[in-house]
XYZ file of C-alpha atoms in Angstrom:
725
model
C 29.319 116.029 88.958
C 27.926 119.488 88.673
C 29.131 122.118 91.101
C 25.758 123.838 90.923
C 22.527 121.988 91.519
C 19.754 122.862 89.023
C 16.883 124.775 90.560
C 14.368 122.047 89.667
C 16.602 119.287 91.044
C 15.077 118.132 94.333
C 17.099 116.159 96.878
C 16.144 112.480 97.106
C 17.228 109.927 99.696
C 17.304 106.138 99.256
C 18.261 103.116 101.302
C 20.184 100.831 98.919
C 20.078 97.152 99.866
C 23.226 95.233 98.983
C 25.515 98.302 99.098
C 27.916 96.850 101.647
C 31.373 97.865 100.424
C 33.396 100.790 99.123
C 33.399 99.332 95.597
C 29.570 99.076 95.654
C 29.339 102.705 96.751
C 31.714 103.810 93.973
C 29.635 102.013 91.313
C 26.413 103.668 92.446
C 28.089 107.074 92.710
C 29.401 106.739 89.134
C 25.977 105.648 87.851
C 24.174 108.611 89.453
C 26.804 111.165 88.400
C 26.520 109.960 84.761
C 22.715 110.171 84.741
C 21.386 113.270 82.906
C 19.614 115.585 85.339
C 21.213 113.958 88.414
C 23.869 115.732 90.453
C 25.703 115.840 93.769
C 25.565 112.102 94.667
C 26.557 111.324 98.286
C 26.910 107.661 99.195
C 27.494 106.118 102.643
C 27.970 102.369 102.339
C 28.021 101.793 106.118
C 24.445 103.074 106.443
C 23.465 102.051 102.874
C 22.224 105.613 102.303
C 22.269 107.342 98.915
C 21.426 111.041 98.509
C 21.423 112.986 95.266
C 19.607 115.783 93.450
C 17.442 114.895 90.455
C 15.649 116.987 87.860
C 12.840 114.579 86.935
C 12.005 116.541 83.798
C 15.316 115.211 82.432
C 15.419 111.709 83.955
C 12.386 110.279 85.778
C 12.962 108.793 89.205
C 11.649 105.380 88.066
C 14.279 105.235 85.317
C 17.142 105.906 87.721
C 15.782 103.348 90.206
C 15.646 100.774 87.371
C 19.273 101.604 86.466
C 20.368 101.002 90.080
C 18.535 97.647 90.066
C 20.229 96.749 86.781
C 23.645 96.809 88.474
C 22.468 94.506 91.249
C 21.174 96.732 94.061
C 17.691 97.387 95.436
C 16.886 101.098 96.033
C 14.153 101.882 98.577
C 12.801 105.425 98.416
C 13.047 107.164 101.803
C 12.524 110.902 101.439
C 12.037 113.676 98.926
C 9.113 115.266 97.068
C 6.006 113.091 97.267
C 7.602 110.952 99.946
C 5.377 108.169 101.298
C 5.697 109.603 104.800
C 6.137 112.936 106.505
C 8.723 111.644 108.939
C 12.117 113.386 108.834
C 14.572 111.636 106.531
C 17.107 110.933 109.279
C 14.420 109.034 111.234
C 13.606 106.936 108.192
C 17.217 106.166 107.428
C 18.078 104.991 110.895
C 14.774 103.221 111.530
C 15.565 101.250 108.407
C 18.662 99.895 110.098
C 16.308 97.620 112.036
C 15.800 95.700 108.792
C 19.311 94.200 109.010
C 19.230 90.411 108.636
C 21.542 87.730 110.052
C 24.407 87.039 107.622
C 23.051 83.634 106.610
C 19.755 85.195 105.483
C 21.407 87.776 103.213
C 21.895 87.210 99.483
C 25.681 87.016 99.979
C 25.285 84.638 102.931
C 23.118 82.302 100.871
C 25.716 82.405 98.074
C 28.486 81.411 100.503
C 26.399 78.542 101.914
C 25.397 77.313 98.429
C 28.908 77.378 96.936
C 30.315 75.869 100.134
C 27.771 73.019 100.000
C 28.486 72.333 96.301
C 32.219 72.390 97.019
C 31.811 69.886 99.874
C 29.572 67.721 97.687
C 32.119 67.718 94.857
C 34.885 66.830 97.323
C 32.739 63.931 98.555
C 32.144 62.729 94.979
C 35.917 62.780 94.474
C 36.256 59.970 97.001
C 33.846 57.832 94.928
C 33.834 58.957 91.287
C 36.520 61.497 90.127
C 34.685 62.246 86.830
C 31.543 63.170 88.736
C 33.612 65.315 91.113
C 34.916 67.374 88.178
C 31.370 68.368 87.187
C 30.594 69.120 90.824
C 33.531 71.542 90.989
C 32.437 73.174 87.711
C 28.882 73.550 89.062
C 30.193 75.148 92.273
C 32.350 77.522 90.187
C 29.532 78.552 87.846
C 27.054 79.127 90.695
C 29.620 81.237 92.561
C 30.879 83.206 89.557
C 27.457 83.988 88.020
C 26.701 86.990 90.328
C 30.247 88.288 89.742
C 29.953 87.936 85.957
C 26.623 89.757 86.075
C 28.139 92.610 88.089
C 31.128 92.749 85.713
C 28.803 92.984 82.687
C 26.700 95.710 84.312
C 29.814 97.687 85.261
C 31.110 97.381 81.690
C 27.824 98.835 80.437
C 28.409 101.800 82.747
C 31.819 102.373 81.182
C 33.879 100.564 83.857
C 34.952 97.221 82.307
C 38.048 96.836 84.508
C 36.525 96.189 87.925
C 37.282 93.651 90.638
C 34.468 91.392 89.447
C 35.969 91.332 85.936
C 39.320 90.092 87.282
C 37.770 87.249 89.279
C 35.355 86.243 86.504
C 38.103 86.033 83.869
C 40.372 84.133 86.282
C 37.873 81.436 87.307
C 36.432 80.906 83.820
C 39.976 80.625 82.503
C 40.737 78.098 85.241
C 37.832 75.901 84.076
C 39.160 76.065 80.492
C 42.631 74.835 81.575
C 41.018 72.079 83.644
C 41.632 73.626 87.094
C 37.979 73.456 88.197
C 38.730 72.301 91.791
C 40.869 75.379 92.366
C 38.441 77.721 90.600
C 35.603 76.530 92.864
C 37.728 77.213 95.965
C 38.553 80.661 94.536
C 34.897 81.705 94.085
C 34.037 80.325 97.529
C 36.856 82.272 99.224
C 35.978 85.430 97.261
C 32.343 85.104 98.347
C 33.514 84.714 101.959
C 35.634 87.872 101.577
C 32.645 89.864 100.288
C 30.533 88.490 103.139
C 33.167 89.702 105.634
C 32.961 93.185 104.127
C 29.190 93.118 104.604
C 29.540 91.935 108.204
C 32.047 94.739 108.895
C 29.670 97.315 107.413
C 26.941 95.787 109.606
C 29.100 96.289 112.694
C 29.506 99.971 111.829
C 25.750 100.213 111.171
C 25.085 98.631 114.573
C 27.098 101.421 116.235
C 25.113 104.083 114.397
C 21.835 102.263 115.123
C 22.739 102.305 118.839
C 22.991 106.111 118.610
C 19.658 106.329 116.770
C 17.972 104.201 119.456
C 19.114 106.440 122.334
C 16.034 108.641 122.070
C 12.993 106.924 123.617
C 10.053 106.129 121.333
C 7.496 107.772 123.646
C 7.296 110.783 125.988
C 5.046 111.863 128.859
C 3.579 115.270 127.975
C 2.437 117.384 130.954
C -0.819 119.326 130.622
C -3.165 121.159 132.972
C -6.803 120.458 133.627
C -9.170 122.798 135.440
C -8.463 126.486 135.958
C -4.741 126.616 135.265
C -3.878 126.961 138.953
C -1.290 124.183 138.745
C -3.419 121.813 140.820
C -4.643 119.706 137.897
C -1.382 118.535 136.287
C -1.702 115.342 134.257
C 0.477 113.449 131.810
C -0.318 111.491 128.691
C 1.954 109.414 126.478
C 2.729 110.512 122.923
C 5.321 109.402 120.322
C 8.561 111.289 120.982
C 8.773 112.119 117.256
C 5.586 114.238 117.614
C 6.861 116.539 120.385
C 6.697 120.269 119.664
C 8.906 123.114 120.877
C 7.396 124.675 124.019
C 5.681 121.519 125.301
C 6.482 120.275 128.794
C 7.445 116.625 129.355
C 7.970 114.606 132.511
C 11.022 112.340 132.867
C 10.769 109.576 135.470
C 13.792 108.164 137.384
C 15.548 105.588 135.203
C 13.954 106.989 132.039
C 15.613 108.651 129.074
C 15.103 112.323 128.228
C 12.915 112.392 125.071
C 14.013 115.782 123.705
C 16.614 118.523 124.041
C 15.253 120.994 126.560
C 15.513 122.984 129.783
C 14.643 121.675 133.255
C 11.673 123.518 134.756
C 11.295 121.630 138.040
C 13.154 118.867 139.833
C 16.718 118.013 140.703
C 18.556 114.914 139.506
C 21.814 113.399 138.286
C 21.810 112.830 134.546
C 23.988 110.267 132.807
C 25.007 112.032 129.586
C 27.538 109.329 128.611
C 25.417 107.868 125.777
C 25.394 111.310 124.121
C 28.580 113.123 125.165
C 30.848 110.334 126.407
C 31.036 112.036 129.844
C 31.531 109.103 132.230
C 30.366 110.802 135.456
C 26.641 111.679 135.934
C 26.044 115.444 136.114
C 23.793 117.053 138.762
C 21.225 119.305 137.088
C 18.300 121.415 138.236
C 15.931 124.180 137.067
C 17.405 126.242 134.227
C 19.942 123.589 133.152
C 19.939 122.137 129.650
C 19.389 118.413 129.005
C 20.054 116.253 125.925
C 17.688 113.842 124.234
C 18.895 110.321 125.100
C 20.439 111.190 128.493
C 19.432 108.896 131.381
C 17.685 110.428 134.421
C 19.137 108.498 137.365
C 17.058 109.533 140.408
C 14.644 112.515 140.668
C 11.465 113.302 138.716
C 12.027 116.151 136.220
C 9.768 118.343 134.137
C 11.475 119.602 131.000
C 10.455 122.242 128.467
C 11.132 121.025 124.898
C 13.531 123.434 123.167
C 14.182 121.640 119.840
C 12.175 119.635 117.325
C 12.892 115.875 117.357
C 14.586 116.115 113.938
C 16.912 118.826 115.254
C 17.907 117.422 118.661
C 21.444 116.493 119.675
C 21.109 112.840 118.617
C 19.705 113.822 115.207
C 22.557 116.284 114.714
C 25.135 113.641 115.666
C 23.623 111.181 113.174
C 23.541 113.842 110.475
C 27.166 114.817 111.102
C 28.303 111.171 111.131
C 26.604 110.628 107.765
C 28.110 113.792 106.309
C 31.509 112.746 107.650
C 31.324 109.382 105.910
C 30.347 111.068 102.645
C 33.534 113.153 102.827
C 36.555 111.153 101.674
C 40.017 111.468 103.161
C 42.817 112.553 100.757
C 44.376 109.085 101.090
C 41.059 107.461 100.093
C 40.721 109.766 97.085
C 44.264 108.885 96.006
C 43.569 105.136 96.279
C 40.336 105.561 94.278
C 42.273 107.304 91.499
C 45.085 104.751 91.730
C 42.679 101.783 91.437
C 41.228 103.175 88.184
C 44.597 102.627 86.513
C 45.782 99.758 88.696
C 43.090 97.213 87.686
C 43.544 97.586 83.896
C 47.301 97.388 84.562
C 46.828 94.070 86.389
C 44.887 92.671 83.396
C 47.665 93.759 81.037
C 50.470 92.292 83.176
C 48.570 89.010 83.640
C 48.030 88.773 79.865
C 51.733 89.389 79.226
C 52.740 86.758 81.807
C 50.366 84.265 80.157
C 51.532 84.731 76.541
C 55.057 86.222 76.420
C 57.071 83.313 77.954
C 55.439 80.649 75.689
C 55.797 82.830 72.573
C 59.331 84.128 73.144
C 61.036 81.481 75.260
C 59.064 78.328 74.505
C 57.476 78.041 77.963
C 54.566 75.663 78.508
C 51.216 77.273 77.658
C 49.373 75.550 80.480
C 51.944 76.579 83.084
C 52.051 80.254 82.086
C 48.293 80.574 81.502
C 47.869 79.190 85.015
C 50.312 81.777 86.417
C 48.602 84.577 84.481
C 45.208 83.608 85.934
C 46.703 83.507 89.434
C 48.083 87.024 88.898
C 44.561 88.255 88.092
C 43.435 87.074 91.515
C 46.487 88.466 93.291
C 45.860 91.822 91.621
C 42.267 92.230 92.931
C 42.280 95.609 94.728
C 39.439 94.827 97.210
C 41.590 95.046 100.335
C 43.405 98.135 99.064
C 40.147 99.965 98.239
C 38.716 98.986 101.646
C 41.833 99.904 103.653
C 40.989 103.612 104.110
C 37.154 103.834 104.259
C 36.906 100.911 106.703
C 39.283 102.641 109.122
C 37.731 106.096 108.658
C 34.197 104.754 109.187
C 35.158 102.856 112.349
C 37.023 105.889 113.691
C 34.207 108.379 113.069
C 31.669 105.969 114.617
C 33.903 105.397 117.665
C 34.432 109.140 118.107
C 30.703 109.907 117.833
C 29.904 107.399 120.583
C 32.385 109.206 122.845
C 31.208 112.748 122.172
C 33.859 113.507 119.533
C 32.200 114.619 116.286
C 34.441 114.703 113.210
C 33.028 116.089 109.965
C 34.783 113.879 107.430
C 37.794 111.782 106.554
C 39.791 114.819 105.431
C 39.344 116.435 108.870
C 40.284 113.191 110.630
C 43.443 112.890 108.547
C 44.474 116.539 109.128
C 44.002 116.356 112.921
C 46.897 113.937 113.307
C 49.378 116.374 111.727
C 48.373 119.445 113.784
C 51.404 121.239 115.268
C 49.649 124.080 117.135
C 46.298 124.343 118.897
C 44.941 127.872 119.395
C 42.391 128.174 122.216
C 39.833 130.872 122.820
C 39.841 131.789 126.529
C 36.279 132.384 127.730
C 34.154 129.245 127.696
C 36.960 127.144 126.248
C 39.921 127.197 128.637
C 37.777 128.786 131.323
C 34.478 127.453 132.647
C 32.514 130.096 130.760
C 30.670 131.112 133.950
C 32.359 134.347 135.052
C 31.381 135.830 138.412
C 31.440 139.446 139.586
C 34.165 139.735 142.233
C 34.513 143.482 142.858
C 32.188 146.505 142.612
C 34.070 149.832 142.778
C 31.648 152.831 142.680
C 33.000 156.278 141.724
C 30.084 158.664 141.061
C 27.228 156.368 142.175
C 26.475 153.938 144.995
C 27.461 150.273 144.756
C 23.813 149.245 144.309
C 23.258 151.853 141.598
C 26.474 150.818 139.802
C 25.287 147.216 139.536
C 21.655 148.008 138.605
C 22.628 150.537 135.894
C 25.242 148.163 134.382
C 22.630 145.357 134.379
C 20.156 147.671 132.629
C 22.643 148.328 129.816
C 23.480 144.609 129.463
C 19.859 143.378 129.345
C 19.351 140.981 126.436
C 23.079 140.459 125.804
C 24.419 136.892 125.524
C 28.039 137.904 126.227
C 29.498 135.957 129.200
C 30.510 139.172 131.020
C 27.024 140.613 130.549
C 25.509 137.408 131.935
C 27.781 137.686 134.994
C 26.581 141.242 135.708
C 22.915 140.275 135.246
C 23.351 137.186 137.462
C 24.940 139.313 140.221
C 22.031 141.789 140.010
C 19.513 138.944 140.329
C 21.409 137.442 143.283
C 21.336 140.875 144.945
C 17.567 141.068 144.243
C 17.968 144.481 142.612
C 15.281 146.227 140.591
C 16.829 146.579 137.106
C 15.739 149.828 135.365
C 14.221 149.670 131.883
C 16.539 150.448 128.963
C 16.053 151.305 125.275
C 18.150 151.613 122.099
C 20.608 148.905 123.187
C 23.602 148.576 120.859
C 26.882 146.642 120.817
C 30.164 148.188 119.679
C 31.970 145.011 118.605
C 34.787 144.113 120.969
C 34.534 147.459 122.774
C 31.310 148.240 124.627
C 27.534 148.011 125.003
C 25.372 151.142 125.078
C 21.735 151.803 126.040
C 19.462 154.643 127.171
C 18.556 154.362 130.860
C 16.375 157.010 132.523
C 17.132 159.471 129.726
C 20.921 158.979 129.855
C 23.027 157.089 127.278
C 25.142 154.807 129.437
C 28.087 152.662 128.316
C 29.504 149.442 129.753
C 32.854 148.870 128.078
C 36.482 147.927 128.324
C 39.009 150.224 130.054
C 40.751 150.553 126.696
C 37.579 152.004 125.179
C 37.160 154.318 128.201
C 40.688 155.666 127.632
C 39.764 156.445 124.007
C 36.996 158.713 125.334
C 38.850 160.200 128.312
C 42.272 159.466 129.957
C 41.968 157.712 133.336
C 43.467 159.139 136.537
C 46.736 157.490 137.633
C 45.238 156.081 140.862
C 42.416 154.448 138.905
C 44.839 153.047 136.318
C 46.901 151.445 139.105
C 43.757 149.967 140.645
C 42.797 148.543 137.249
C 46.230 146.988 136.764
C 46.111 145.384 140.216
C 42.747 143.740 139.459
C 43.925 142.551 136.041
C 47.122 140.962 137.402
C 44.788 138.866 139.623
C 43.280 137.412 136.436
C 40.161 139.573 136.638
C 38.483 141.289 133.697
C 37.434 144.858 134.459
C 34.573 146.705 132.767
C 33.701 150.343 133.324
C 30.282 151.998 133.578
C 30.252 155.435 131.961
C 27.937 158.327 131.316
C 30.415 159.493 128.658
C 32.865 160.890 129.251
C 32.242 160.602 133.025
C 33.233 157.345 134.792
C 30.566 156.033 137.175
C 32.350 152.909 138.450
C 34.329 149.710 137.841
C 33.148 146.083 137.891
C 35.717 143.273 138.152
C 34.787 139.803 136.869
C 36.747 136.551 136.996
C 36.216 133.361 135.024
C 38.087 130.402 136.542
C 40.027 127.947 134.331
C 38.339 124.608 133.668
C 39.295 121.907 136.150
C 40.569 119.658 133.347
C 42.476 122.357 131.420
C 45.921 121.774 132.977
C 45.842 118.006 132.362
C 44.473 118.496 128.837
C 47.254 120.918 127.902
C 49.856 118.613 129.452
C 48.535 115.779 127.281
C 48.882 117.964 124.188
C 52.522 118.664 125.067
C 53.092 114.911 125.395
C 51.724 114.568 121.860
C 54.236 117.178 120.664
C 51.554 119.835 120.070
C 52.062 123.479 121.080
C 49.174 125.395 122.720
C 48.471 129.122 122.506
C 45.633 131.166 124.037
C 43.869 133.824 121.950
C 41.703 136.272 123.871
C 40.013 139.606 123.444
C 40.707 140.271 127.117
C 43.424 142.649 128.291
C 47.027 141.476 128.320
C 47.412 141.315 132.132
C 44.271 139.206 132.656
C 45.156 136.971 129.730
C 48.695 136.514 131.073
C 47.446 135.687 134.584
C 45.190 132.894 133.251
C 47.750 131.641 130.701
C 50.609 131.419 133.200
C 48.518 129.190 135.449
C 47.950 126.877 132.489
C 51.506 127.003 131.122
C 50.446 128.612 127.833
C 51.660 131.298 125.476
C 49.050 134.080 125.172
C 48.003 136.609 122.532
C 45.655 139.153 124.132
C 43.473 142.157 123.258
C 42.441 140.522 119.972
C 39.393 141.541 117.949
C 37.766 138.755 115.846
C 39.719 139.915 112.791
C 42.946 139.823 114.871
C 42.300 136.186 115.797
C 41.917 135.476 112.091
C 45.278 137.111 111.395
C 47.065 135.289 114.247
C 45.754 131.898 113.055
C 47.098 132.751 109.586
C 50.529 133.533 111.093
C 50.571 130.300 113.111
C 49.813 128.275 109.962
C 53.195 129.282 108.554
C 54.806 126.923 111.104
C 52.541 123.932 110.418
C 48.945 122.757 110.671
C 46.787 124.698 113.169
C 43.621 123.694 115.038
C 41.444 126.430 116.559
C 39.181 125.677 119.536
C 36.350 128.071 120.405
C 32.730 128.373 121.417
C 31.514 131.840 120.490
C 30.207 133.774 117.485
C 33.384 135.850 117.473
C 35.402 132.620 117.091
C 33.637 131.554 113.873
C 36.021 133.360 111.441
C 39.111 131.901 113.177
C 37.507 128.430 113.272
C 36.990 128.645 109.522
C 40.521 129.970 108.904
C 42.281 127.182 110.849
C 43.233 123.876 109.202
C 40.821 122.281 111.675
C 38.175 124.237 113.598
C 36.986 122.561 116.825
C 33.830 123.782 118.577
C 33.049 123.196 122.240
C 29.736 121.361 122.632
C 28.059 124.081 124.686
C 29.065 126.701 122.115
C 26.884 128.696 119.769
C 25.170 127.221 116.704
C 27.402 129.420 114.512
C 30.584 127.955 116.035
C 29.262 124.383 115.742
C 28.252 124.855 112.098
C 31.535 126.568 111.149
C 33.771 124.033 112.890
C 35.170 120.832 111.373
C 34.870 118.928 114.653
C 32.933 119.324 117.900
C 33.420 118.241 121.522
C 30.011 117.320 122.911
C 31.482 116.587 126.341
C 32.391 120.275 126.566
C 35.849 119.439 127.899
C 39.182 120.585 126.462
C 40.593 117.103 127.097
C 38.658 116.149 123.967
C 41.195 118.042 121.821
C 43.976 115.622 122.750
C 41.565 112.713 122.265
C 40.727 113.923 118.743
C 44.406 114.159 117.827
C 45.090 110.758 119.430
C 42.189 109.164 117.523
C 43.435 110.682 114.269
C 46.981 109.437 114.771
C 45.771 105.966 115.700
C 43.528 105.924 112.623
C 46.396 106.922 110.332
C 48.539 104.149 111.853
C 45.749 101.652 111.167
C 45.419 102.937 107.583
C 49.177 102.508 107.111
C 48.962 98.971 108.498
C 45.979 98.206 106.234
C 47.825 99.358 103.119
C 50.879 97.340 104.205
C 48.704 94.220 104.703
C 46.999 94.712 101.327
C 50.201 95.276 99.329
C 52.434 92.993 101.404
C 50.302 89.880 100.906
C 50.061 90.632 97.191
C 53.835 90.920 96.940
C 54.385 87.614 98.796
C 51.936 85.702 96.607
C 53.198 87.402 93.445
C 56.705 86.061 94.086
C 55.541 82.574 95.143
C 53.193 82.309 92.119
C 55.881 83.279 89.603
C 58.233 80.752 91.260
C 55.542 78.079 90.949
C 55.236 77.576 94.725
C 51.572 78.642 95.045
C 48.622 78.280 92.702
C 45.162 79.679 92.074
C 43.303 79.183 95.315
C 46.153 80.397 97.561
C 46.399 83.428 95.227
C 42.897 84.578 96.175
C 44.124 84.711 99.788
C 46.293 87.648 98.682
C 43.017 89.545 98.448
C 40.493 87.705 100.646
C 43.071 87.223 103.403
C 44.102 90.862 103.190
C 40.415 91.907 103.216
C 39.870 89.925 106.414
C 42.984 91.459 108.019
C 42.072 94.991 106.937
C 38.497 94.570 108.194
C 39.529 93.137 111.576
C 42.251 95.773 111.998
C 39.829 98.631 111.201
C 37.185 97.314 113.595
C 39.725 97.639 116.432
C 39.161 101.400 116.183
C 35.583 100.903 117.421
C 37.131 100.127 120.832
C 38.977 103.474 120.992
C 38.902 105.025 124.487
């Protein structure tokens, strides 16, 4: 696989019918990666989606599609250059999930029914004519093994002759040759059932993803004006939700779903965000509040301005992240993939030695030891082992996504469980992110002038403290003067020209750099800060014009969330750019260690120091948190955070609650327990049947239970994660 994608290599997306298991996905990934001109294959067997880049001047698309068909799968082109539709690829992929058939109508389902019927027929013949029954068992075996032999041959052509299908094919054909047709027919039937179970499990995971895709309504009511634009002629008309444009206004009726991410313009209602964020309690929202596509409007009529394209709304982003997460393998999964490459040829070698060495060296019976060798081939099938990790990871990521916990890959999920320290940003993470002005202390100007001038400097800023000052000015119905040449001094101050003067709104620390503060003022500052308030100063440098104190209250769920982390054995620490006294006042109320007065680069350094004591997760929501999020072993973004934080992070909390951090760690630890159990089931059953086969207690058809039985156990155990709460 090339690290760099050729310039001419366009990204293509396919839905691959029949790709229902981890082994199927591996085969297709190998085929694409070995195709000249193809690169960067990403395969998700749960959604049957294949993405890759292809330079068609090297290998035409038709040729690669034919190669995929030749190994037994049906590729359906979904998106790329010259796509048959202009719909976004994520819409196509998840609309295609509607094509899922009942198990008995699938190719594998029909194979199970056919081999089962032939097996029953042969058993019935055995009651009447044993010779006829023998041919019935052979027919059942050949019908059942033909698809496996075909897959084995195709895999061998791709340079992988030692696959699961090869083991089963050799075993059952060998069983016919030593006159064990009844057992060989049971073997192919049970193996077919095992593969069907894998497909059903993948279907269950697909159903969970499909449920997410179906949250957004198919249609929307667009509001438009008729007449003279006086607001008296408002009408609505229905359009497909996929055709909504940014800036349009839509109406959401009581009981209806919000069709797009947007902002409420008029109306007041409770919105049930649980389908999107996992938040169980409906949230009261009104003009100015944000809403998610897929949320349920419980009572009032709302008009909403569309803020994001349908292909970029919250649901689309969740689906995209879930797909990306499933493409990313956990370290344990990568190890098992590497292990299975050597394990399967090893099984063939051991089985061959068991079959021939005892008869040649110790005079054992050929029939007896050939029979045991064939049984070992079946015991050695690595299906359950290969499935043990991806089945659990897929179920876990799907379960998390449905509860507002987005995890970007198996590696992230695995790392979360071993986190020793969680570093929290303060504003917007541990606090509500809605600071309020509490004190106005004028020095050289009036109280009204202090607030209006500070608001003028902060116009256009997205910083939480700036928003608090602007909100206070609006509440006070002040006339905010015009300002020009606005600039931000990172972590220190904001400056702007107001009425010919260059004014500064900054931290007391920055003010001291320009001019020492009087003792009385310093004491007043300290008193405000020990109350958990953040103080900013308004200056006409070097002259101080006044102080503004702002307080951001801790989140209501923060104490319980941090207590839960302690119960999990995880240490919490607060990182803040705020002054030490304010940081300490907030941290003490939450029972946290605090590191204060940190610039973005300081947060980066502190995270690096914390990593020396074990794995570190960083939780934040702002642009200044992005470097620390990237530096941590796991970066976790709050759902209401900036796009930069969400893109940089490895996981996201859509519910916008710090309790999600403990839930992420709990989900990870539960997943790793399930993976451990799966591996124990897979290897334990093999060990039991290995011993009983060598002792002559069990034969061929019980031997396949070492794999089919383990596959069923692993599948059922992994699906339990879908019920995670």
